[in-house]
Amino acid sequence: MAEPRTARTFDVEAEASLFGFDATPASATITPRTNAWRIGGAAAKFGGFAVIAPFVAVFPPHAVWLIGALLAGSFLARRHYVERFTLERVESSCPKCGATISTRPTRLLTPHPLPCDGCHHSSILRLPEGTLEEHAAS
Ligand SMILES: [Zn+2]
């Protein structure tokens, strides 16, 4: 998912919050995904697994591999399809212990957990109200 920055990619000042602790400032980079990107990627993922399914079905027990390949393709296709926004990176510090929080590019969840490697607590990424609606791609 590490793709080059698109024209729609934007930076936003947010905060990392954890119940019982003061929120810390966070800087996030987010890429809105178009329907074409989501549908095309989902079709490519399912198509890839549909192509390999007959080949893995050669090995006994045949049906298990065939069904497994199709289920894996469906699972990955669905994950790609529901990715409306990609969280490219977050720069923040943990509200509890102050350790630096870093993430790999991933699907943006709401609320999005920010696990801390220092204290193993998970703070929540809070974006300014209306940020995602404002930047939503069609
Ligand atoms: Zn921490």
CSV table of C-alpha atoms and ligand atoms in Angstrom, one decimal:
chain,number,residue,atom,x,y,z
A,1,MET,CA,0.0,0.0,0.0
A,2,ALA,CA,3.0,2.3,0.1
A,3,GLU,CA,2.1,4.3,-3.0
A,4,PRO,CA,3.4,7.7,-4.0
A,5,ARG,CA,1.5,10.7,-2.7
A,6,THR,CA,-1.5,11.5,-4.9
A,7,ALA,CA,-3.0,15.0,-5.7
A,8,ARG,CA,-5.7,14.3,-3.1
A,9,THR,CA,-3.3,13.4,-0.3
A,10,PHE,CA,-3.6,15.9,2.6
A,11,ASP,CA,-1.9,16.6,5.9
A,12,VAL,CA,-4.1,17.4,9.0
A,13,GLU,CA,-3.3,18.5,12.5
A,14,ALA,CA,-5.0,16.0,14.8
A,15,GLU,CA,-4.5,14.7,18.3
A,16,ALA,CA,-3.8,11.5,20.1
A,17,SER,CA,-6.1,11.0,23.0
A,18,LEU,CA,-6.2,8.4,25.8
A,19,PHE,CA,-8.8,8.4,28.5
A,20,GLY,CA,-7.4,9.9,31.7
A,21,PHE,CA,-4.4,11.7,30.1
A,22,ASP,CA,-4.0,15.0,28.3
A,23,ALA,CA,-4.2,14.7,24.5
A,24,THR,CA,-1.0,15.2,22.5
A,25,PRO,CA,-0.8,16.9,19.2
A,26,ALA,CA,-0.5,14.6,16.1
A,27,SER,CA,0.2,15.2,12.5
A,28,ALA,CA,-1.4,12.9,10.0
A,29,THR,CA,-1.2,12.4,6.3
A,30,ILE,CA,-4.3,10.9,4.7
A,31,THR,CA,-5.1,9.9,1.1
A,32,PRO,CA,-8.8,9.7,0.1
A,33,ARG,CA,-9.5,6.8,-2.2
A,34,THR,CA,-11.7,7.0,-5.3
A,35,ASN,CA,-14.4,4.5,-6.2
A,36,ALA,CA,-12.2,3.6,-9.2
A,37,TRP,CA,-9.2,2.8,-7.0
A,38,ARG,CA,-11.3,0.8,-4.5
A,39,ILE,CA,-13.3,-1.2,-7.1
A,40,GLY,CA,-10.3,-1.7,-9.4
A,41,GLY,CA,-8.1,-2.9,-6.6
A,42,ALA,CA,-10.7,-5.2,-5.2
A,43,ALA,CA,-11.3,-6.7,-8.7
A,44,ALA,CA,-7.6,-7.2,-9.2
A,45,LYS,CA,-7.2,-9.0,-5.8
A,46,PHE,CA,-10.2,-11.3,-6.4
A,47,GLY,CA,-9.2,-11.9,-10.0
A,48,GLY,CA,-5.7,-12.9,-8.9
A,49,PHE,CA,-6.9,-15.5,-6.5
A,50,ALA,CA,-9.6,-16.7,-9.0
A,51,VAL,CA,-6.8,-17.3,-11.5
A,52,ILE,CA,-4.6,-19.4,-9.1
A,53,ALA,CA,-7.6,-21.3,-7.6
A,54,PRO,CA,-7.7,-24.0,-10.4
A,55,PHE,CA,-4.0,-24.6,-10.0
A,56,VAL,CA,-4.0,-25.1,-6.3
A,57,ALA,CA,-7.1,-27.3,-6.6
A,58,VAL,CA,-4.9,-29.9,-8.4
A,59,PHE,CA,-3.6,-30.9,-5.0
A,60,PRO,CA,-5.7,-33.1,-2.6
A,61,PRO,CA,-7.9,-32.3,-0.9
A,62,HIS,CA,-9.0,-30.4,-4.0
A,63,ALA,CA,-12.1,-28.6,-2.8
A,64,VAL,CA,-10.4,-27.2,0.3
A,65,TRP,CA,-7.7,-25.3,-1.7
A,66,LEU,CA,-10.2,-24.1,-4.2
A,67,ILE,CA,-12.6,-22.7,-1.6
A,68,GLY,CA,-9.6,-21.4,0.4
A,69,ALA,CA,-8.2,-19.5,-2.5
A,70,LEU,CA,-11.6,-18.0,-3.4
A,71,LEU,CA,-12.3,-17.0,0.3
A,72,ALA,CA,-8.8,-15.4,0.6
A,73,GLY,CA,-9.5,-13.5,-2.6
A,74,SER,CA,-12.9,-12.3,-1.4
A,75,PHE,CA,-11.4,-11.3,2.0
A,76,LEU,CA,-8.6,-9.2,0.5
A,77,ALA,CA,-11.0,-7.8,-2.1
A,78,ARG,CA,-13.4,-6.6,0.6
A,79,ARG,CA,-10.6,-5.1,2.6
A,80,HIS,CA,-9.5,-3.1,-0.4
A,81,TYR,CA,-13.0,-2.1,-1.3
A,82,VAL,CA,-13.9,-0.7,2.2
A,83,GLU,CA,-10.7,1.4,2.3
A,84,ARG,CA,-12.2,4.9,1.8
A,85,PHE,CA,-9.1,6.6,3.3
A,86,THR,CA,-5.5,5.5,3.7
A,87,LEU,CA,-3.6,6.7,6.8
A,88,GLU,CA,-0.2,7.3,5.2
A,89,ARG,CA,1.6,8.3,8.4
A,90,VAL,CA,1.1,9.7,11.9
A,91,GLU,CA,3.6,11.7,13.9
A,92,SER,CA,2.7,12.0,17.5
A,93,SER,CA,3.7,11.0,21.0
A,94,CYS,CA,2.0,8.8,23.5
A,95,PRO,CA,-0.3,10.7,25.9
A,96,LYS,CA,0.7,8.4,28.7
A,97,CYS,CA,4.4,7.7,28.4
A,98,GLY,CA,5.6,10.3,25.8
A,99,ALA,CA,7.1,7.7,23.5
A,100,THR,CA,7.0,8.4,19.8
A,101,ILE,CA,4.0,6.8,18.0
A,102,SER,CA,4.6,5.7,14.4
A,103,THR,CA,2.4,3.8,12.0
A,104,ARG,CA,2.8,2.1,8.7
A,105,PRO,CA,0.4,3.0,5.8
A,106,THR,CA,-3.0,1.4,6.6
A,107,ARG,CA,-6.7,1.7,6.2
A,108,LEU,CA,-8.0,4.6,8.3
A,109,LEU,CA,-10.4,3.3,10.9
A,110,THR,CA,-12.9,5.4,12.9
A,111,PRO,CA,-11.9,5.6,15.6
A,112,HIS,CA,-8.3,4.8,14.6
A,113,PRO,CA,-6.2,3.1,17.3
A,114,LEU,CA,-2.6,4.3,17.8
A,115,PRO,CA,-0.7,1.5,19.7
A,116,CYS,CA,2.2,2.7,21.8
A,117,ASP,CA,5.4,0.5,21.7
A,118,GLY,CA,6.5,2.0,25.0
A,119,CYS,CA,3.6,1.4,27.4
A,120,HIS,CA,1.4,-0.9,25.1
A,121,HIS,CA,-1.7,1.4,25.6
A,122,SER,CA,-3.7,2.3,22.5
A,123,SER,CA,-4.6,5.9,22.2
A,124,ILE,CA,-7.1,7.2,19.6
A,125,LEU,CA,-6.4,9.4,16.6
A,126,ARG,CA,-8.9,12.3,16.8
A,127,LEU,CA,-9.2,14.3,13.5
A,128,PRO,CA,-10.9,17.7,13.5
A,129,GLU,CA,-14.6,17.5,13.0
A,130,GLY,CA,-15.7,17.2,9.3
A,131,THR,CA,-12.2,16.5,8.0
A,132,LEU,CA,-13.1,13.2,6.2
A,133,GLU,CA,-16.3,14.6,4.8
A,134,GLU,CA,-14.5,17.6,3.4
A,135,HIS,CA,-11.8,15.5,1.7
A,136,ALA,CA,-13.9,12.5,0.6
A,137,ALA,CA,-13.2,11.4,-3.0
A,138,SER,CA,-16.0,10.2,-5.3
B,1,ZN,ZN,2.9,5.0,25.7
